Tab-separated table of C-alpha atoms in Angstrom:
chain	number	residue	atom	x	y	z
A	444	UNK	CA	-8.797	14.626	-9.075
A	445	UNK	CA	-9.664	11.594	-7.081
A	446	UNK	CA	-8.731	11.876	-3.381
A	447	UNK	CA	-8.569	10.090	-0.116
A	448	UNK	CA	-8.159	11.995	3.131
A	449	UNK	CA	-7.649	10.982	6.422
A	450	UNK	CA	-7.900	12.062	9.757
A	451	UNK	CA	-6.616	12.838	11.926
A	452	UNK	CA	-3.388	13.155	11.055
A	453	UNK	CA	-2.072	10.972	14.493
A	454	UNK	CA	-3.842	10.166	17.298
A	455	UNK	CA	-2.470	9.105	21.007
A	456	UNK	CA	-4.431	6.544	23.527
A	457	UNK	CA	-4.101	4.384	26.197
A	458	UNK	CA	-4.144	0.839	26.639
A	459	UNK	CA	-7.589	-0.251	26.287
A	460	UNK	CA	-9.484	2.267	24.785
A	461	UNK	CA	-11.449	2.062	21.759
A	462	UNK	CA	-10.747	5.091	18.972
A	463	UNK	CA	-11.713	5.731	15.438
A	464	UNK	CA	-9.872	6.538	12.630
A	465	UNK	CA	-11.729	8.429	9.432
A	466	UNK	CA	-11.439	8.086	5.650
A	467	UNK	CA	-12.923	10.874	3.279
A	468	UNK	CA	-12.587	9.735	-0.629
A	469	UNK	CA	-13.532	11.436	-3.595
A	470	UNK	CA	-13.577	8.808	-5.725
A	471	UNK	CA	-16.393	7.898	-7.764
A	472	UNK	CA	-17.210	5.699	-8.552
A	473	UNK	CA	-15.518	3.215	-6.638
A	474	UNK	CA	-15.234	-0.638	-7.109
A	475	UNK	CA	-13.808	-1.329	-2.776
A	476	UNK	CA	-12.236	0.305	0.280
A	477	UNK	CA	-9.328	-1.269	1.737
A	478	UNK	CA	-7.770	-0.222	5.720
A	479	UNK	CA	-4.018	-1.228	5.716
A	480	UNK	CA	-2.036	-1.474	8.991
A	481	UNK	CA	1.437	-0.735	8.331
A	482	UNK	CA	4.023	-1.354	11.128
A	483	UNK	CA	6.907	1.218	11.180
A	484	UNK	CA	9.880	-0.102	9.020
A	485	UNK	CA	7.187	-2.814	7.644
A	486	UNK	CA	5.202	-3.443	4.089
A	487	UNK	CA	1.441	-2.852	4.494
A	488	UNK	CA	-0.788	-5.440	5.565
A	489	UNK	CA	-4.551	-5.819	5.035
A	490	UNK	CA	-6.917	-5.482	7.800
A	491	UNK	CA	-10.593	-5.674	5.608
A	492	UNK	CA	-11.904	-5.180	1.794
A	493	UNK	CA	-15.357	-3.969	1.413
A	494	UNK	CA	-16.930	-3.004	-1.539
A	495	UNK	CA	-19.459	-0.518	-2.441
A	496	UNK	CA	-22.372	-2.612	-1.231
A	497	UNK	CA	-21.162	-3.415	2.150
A	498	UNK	CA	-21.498	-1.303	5.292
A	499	UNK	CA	-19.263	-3.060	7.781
A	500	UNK	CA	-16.987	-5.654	7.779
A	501	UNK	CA	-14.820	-6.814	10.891
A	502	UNK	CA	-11.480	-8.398	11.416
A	503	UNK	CA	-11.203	-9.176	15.114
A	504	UNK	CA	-10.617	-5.828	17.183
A	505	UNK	CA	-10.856	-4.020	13.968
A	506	UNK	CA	-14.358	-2.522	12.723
A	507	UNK	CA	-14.705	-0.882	9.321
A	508	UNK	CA	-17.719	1.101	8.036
A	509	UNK	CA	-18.729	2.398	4.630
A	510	UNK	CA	-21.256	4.955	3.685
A	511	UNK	CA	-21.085	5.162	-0.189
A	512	UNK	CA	-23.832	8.232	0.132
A	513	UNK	CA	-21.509	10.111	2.195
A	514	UNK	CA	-18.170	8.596	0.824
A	515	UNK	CA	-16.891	8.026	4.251
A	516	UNK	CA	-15.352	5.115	5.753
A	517	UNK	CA	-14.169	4.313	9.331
A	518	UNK	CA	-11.808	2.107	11.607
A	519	UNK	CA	-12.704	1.705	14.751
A	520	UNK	CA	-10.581	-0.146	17.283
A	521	UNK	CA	-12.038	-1.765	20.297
A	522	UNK	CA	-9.552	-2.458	23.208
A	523	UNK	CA	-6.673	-0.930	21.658
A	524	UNK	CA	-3.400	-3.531	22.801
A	525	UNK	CA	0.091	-1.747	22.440
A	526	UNK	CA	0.529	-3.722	19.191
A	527	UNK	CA	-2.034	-1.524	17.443
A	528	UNK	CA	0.852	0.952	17.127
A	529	UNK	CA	0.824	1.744	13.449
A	530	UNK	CA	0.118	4.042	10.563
A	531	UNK	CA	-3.715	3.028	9.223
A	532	UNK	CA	-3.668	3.614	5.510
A	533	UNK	CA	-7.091	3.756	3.986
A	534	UNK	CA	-7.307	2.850	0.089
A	535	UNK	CA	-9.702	3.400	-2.609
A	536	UNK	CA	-9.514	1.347	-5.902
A	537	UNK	CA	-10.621	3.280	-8.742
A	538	UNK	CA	-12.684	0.398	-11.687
A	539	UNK	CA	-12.593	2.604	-13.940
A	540	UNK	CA	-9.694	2.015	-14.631
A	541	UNK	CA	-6.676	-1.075	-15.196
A	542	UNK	CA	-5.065	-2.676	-12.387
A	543	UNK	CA	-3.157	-0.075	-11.050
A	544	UNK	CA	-5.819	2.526	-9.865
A	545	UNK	CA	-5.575	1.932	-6.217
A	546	UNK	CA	-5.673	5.565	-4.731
A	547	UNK	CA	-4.026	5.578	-0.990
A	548	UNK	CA	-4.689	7.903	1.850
A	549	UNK	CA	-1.403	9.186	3.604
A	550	UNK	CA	-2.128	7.000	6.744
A	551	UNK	CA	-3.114	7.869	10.533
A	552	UNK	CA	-0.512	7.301	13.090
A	553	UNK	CA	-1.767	5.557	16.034
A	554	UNK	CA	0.281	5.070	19.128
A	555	UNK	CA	-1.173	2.902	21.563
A	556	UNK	CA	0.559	4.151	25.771
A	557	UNK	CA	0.248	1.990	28.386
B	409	UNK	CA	5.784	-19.353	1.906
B	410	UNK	CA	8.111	-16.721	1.842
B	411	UNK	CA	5.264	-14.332	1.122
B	412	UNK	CA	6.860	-11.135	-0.795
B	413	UNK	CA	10.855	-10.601	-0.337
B	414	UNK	CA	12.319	-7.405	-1.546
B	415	UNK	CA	16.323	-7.080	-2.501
B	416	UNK	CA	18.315	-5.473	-0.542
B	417	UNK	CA	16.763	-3.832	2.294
B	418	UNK	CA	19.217	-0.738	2.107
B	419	UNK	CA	21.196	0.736	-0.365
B	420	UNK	CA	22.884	4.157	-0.455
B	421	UNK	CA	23.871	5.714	-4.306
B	422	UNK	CA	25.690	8.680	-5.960
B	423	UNK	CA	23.755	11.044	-8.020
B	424	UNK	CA	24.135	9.111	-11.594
B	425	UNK	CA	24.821	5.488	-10.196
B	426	UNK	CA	22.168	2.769	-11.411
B	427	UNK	CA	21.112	0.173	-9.378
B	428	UNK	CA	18.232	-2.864	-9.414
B	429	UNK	CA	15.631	-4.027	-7.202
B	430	UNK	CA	14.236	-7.072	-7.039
B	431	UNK	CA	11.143	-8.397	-5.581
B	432	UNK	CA	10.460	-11.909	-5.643
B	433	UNK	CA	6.897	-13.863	-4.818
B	434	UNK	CA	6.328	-17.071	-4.372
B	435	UNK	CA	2.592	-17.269	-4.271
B	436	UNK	CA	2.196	-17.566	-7.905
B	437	UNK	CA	0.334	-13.911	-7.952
B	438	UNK	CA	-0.519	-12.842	-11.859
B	439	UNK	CA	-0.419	-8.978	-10.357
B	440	UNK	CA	2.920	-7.260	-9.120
B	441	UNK	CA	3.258	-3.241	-8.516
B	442	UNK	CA	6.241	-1.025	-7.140
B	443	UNK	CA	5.618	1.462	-5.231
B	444	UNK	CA	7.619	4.095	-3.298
B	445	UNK	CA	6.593	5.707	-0.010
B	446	UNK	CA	7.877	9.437	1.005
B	447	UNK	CA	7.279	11.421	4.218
B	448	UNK	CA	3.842	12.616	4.401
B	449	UNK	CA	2.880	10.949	1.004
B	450	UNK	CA	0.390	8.115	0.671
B	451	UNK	CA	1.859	5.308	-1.332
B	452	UNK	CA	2.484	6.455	-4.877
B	453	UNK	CA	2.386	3.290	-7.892
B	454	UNK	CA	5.906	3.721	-10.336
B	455	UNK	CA	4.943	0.397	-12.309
B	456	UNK	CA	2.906	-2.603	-12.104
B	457	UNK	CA	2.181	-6.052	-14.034
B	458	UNK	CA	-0.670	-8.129	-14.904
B	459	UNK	CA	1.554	-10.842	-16.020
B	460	UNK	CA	4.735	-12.359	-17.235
B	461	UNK	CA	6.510	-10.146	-19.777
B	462	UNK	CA	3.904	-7.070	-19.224
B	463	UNK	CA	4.567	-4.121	-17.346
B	464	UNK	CA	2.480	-0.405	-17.320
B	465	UNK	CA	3.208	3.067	-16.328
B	466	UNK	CA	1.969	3.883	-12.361
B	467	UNK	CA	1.316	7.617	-11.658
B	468	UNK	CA	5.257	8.373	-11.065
B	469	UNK	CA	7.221	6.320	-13.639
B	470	UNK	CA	9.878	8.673	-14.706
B	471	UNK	CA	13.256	7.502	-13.961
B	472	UNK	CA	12.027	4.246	-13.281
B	473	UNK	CA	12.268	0.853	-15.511
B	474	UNK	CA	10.910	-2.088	-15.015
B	475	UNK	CA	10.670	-5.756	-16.162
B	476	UNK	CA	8.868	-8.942	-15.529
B	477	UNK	CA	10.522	-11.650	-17.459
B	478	UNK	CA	9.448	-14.329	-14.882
B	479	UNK	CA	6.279	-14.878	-13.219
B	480	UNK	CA	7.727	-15.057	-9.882
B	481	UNK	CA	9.681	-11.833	-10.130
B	482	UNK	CA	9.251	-7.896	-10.660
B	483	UNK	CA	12.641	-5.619	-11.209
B	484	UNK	CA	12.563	-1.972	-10.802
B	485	UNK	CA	15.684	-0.586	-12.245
B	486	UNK	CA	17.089	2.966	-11.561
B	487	UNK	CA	19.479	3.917	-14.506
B	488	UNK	CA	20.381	6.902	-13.439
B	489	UNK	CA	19.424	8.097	-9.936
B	490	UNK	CA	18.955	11.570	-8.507
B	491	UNK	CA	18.205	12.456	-5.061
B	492	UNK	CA	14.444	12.743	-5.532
B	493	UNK	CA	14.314	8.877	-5.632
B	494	UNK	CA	15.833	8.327	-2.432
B	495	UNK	CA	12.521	6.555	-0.990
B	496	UNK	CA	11.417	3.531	0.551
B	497	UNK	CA	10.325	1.316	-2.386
B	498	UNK	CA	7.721	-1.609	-1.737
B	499	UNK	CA	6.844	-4.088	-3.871
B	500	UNK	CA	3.203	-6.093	-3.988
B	501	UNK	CA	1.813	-8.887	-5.588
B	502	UNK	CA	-1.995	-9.497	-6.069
B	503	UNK	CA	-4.696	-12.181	-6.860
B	504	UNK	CA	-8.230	-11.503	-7.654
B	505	UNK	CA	-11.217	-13.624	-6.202
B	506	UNK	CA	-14.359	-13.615	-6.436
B	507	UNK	CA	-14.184	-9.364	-7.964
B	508	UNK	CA	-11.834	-8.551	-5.143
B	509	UNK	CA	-8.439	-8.160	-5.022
B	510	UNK	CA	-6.171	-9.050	-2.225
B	511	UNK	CA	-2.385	-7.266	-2.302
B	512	UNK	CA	0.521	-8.813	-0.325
B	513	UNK	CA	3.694	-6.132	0.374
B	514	UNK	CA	6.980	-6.841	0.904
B	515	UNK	CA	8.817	-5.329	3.612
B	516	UNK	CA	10.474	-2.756	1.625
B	517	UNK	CA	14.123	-1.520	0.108
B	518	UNK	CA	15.366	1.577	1.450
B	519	UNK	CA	17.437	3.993	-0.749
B	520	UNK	CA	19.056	6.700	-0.079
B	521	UNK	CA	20.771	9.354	-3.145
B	522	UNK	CA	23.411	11.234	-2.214
């Protein structure tokens, strides 16, 4: 069955530091990768799109990498601001099948102390 | 823009009672899904649309209707609910450019089945 973990499960840091957030899929093969930030008490909102061919795209603060050997992906969040406080939902859409194959992870929760 | 707009934001039910959602967009997306969203569950697809007056089964559909008479609007109908629905429900529209596919949520209807 096609899968898409994530770890960890939450993560705590300060002000200011950088962290990264991990996506394991299963999925295969796969037509893009999608990170979500998701606010609490908020829709989803998308932070970057990459497909199978790209390795990195940014969005501001936010990094994301893709190793399609590996099937890994990663968030990485430089200078972390108290508004980074959110649940990170990595998503993997499936081409193999019709629009609705979009397989999502169950979300990191970041809190961001001062 | 509105964006995506979800109605209402909070219901409560009785086991048996049937109730409507609506989701309305107003960015003249072909692609609309429903989705609900439980405790330490990704997001989980109940029915989506690739265009006026078609709708398709997501991976949970049962118990769940839907219709998309207008363009501009997705309904998710509960006929007869049971406690396992109470959920947050979110609604999404899409467009596709250039191969890639960029999903707009709402900010979500929560229900809770007594």
């Amino acid at each position: 069955k096609n899968q898409v973990e994530q770890s960890p499960q939450s993560l705590i840091i300060l002000e200011g530091k950088n962290c990264t957030l991990q996506c394991n899929y299963t999925v295969s093969p796969f037509s893009n990768l999608r990170w979500y930030k998701q606010d609490t008490g908020r829709g989803p909102v998308s932070l970057t799109i990459m497909t199978f061919s790209e390795n990195t795209k940014s969005n501001g603060r936010y990094t994301a990498t893709l190793d399609a050997d590996t099937k890994q992906s990663s968030l990485h969040i430089t200078a972390s601001q108290l508004s980074d406080s959110a649940s990170y939902i990595c998503v993997v859409s499936d081409p193999g099948g019709s629009q609705g194959n979009l397989i999502f992870g169950k979300g990191t929760k970041l809190s961001v102390k001062p | 823009n509105a964006g995506v707009t979800q109605t209402p934001k909070f219901r409560v039910l009785k086991t048996g009672q049937s109730m409507t959602l609506l989701c309305a967009q107003d960015m003249n997306h072909e692609y609309m899904y429903w989705y609900r969203q439980d405790p330490g569950m990704g997001l989980r697809l109940i029915h989506y649309s690739v265009g006026e007056g078609t709708t398709a089964k997501g991976e949970v559909p049962d118990g769940y209707n839907v219709s998309r008479l207008k363009k501009q609007n997705f309904l998710l109908g509960l006929e007869s609910a049971a406690p396992s629905q109470t959920s947050v429900y979110f609604c999404a529209s899409s467009y596709v450019q250039s191969n890639q596919e960029t999903q707009y949520f709402g900010p979500g209807t929560r229900l809770l089945v007594l």
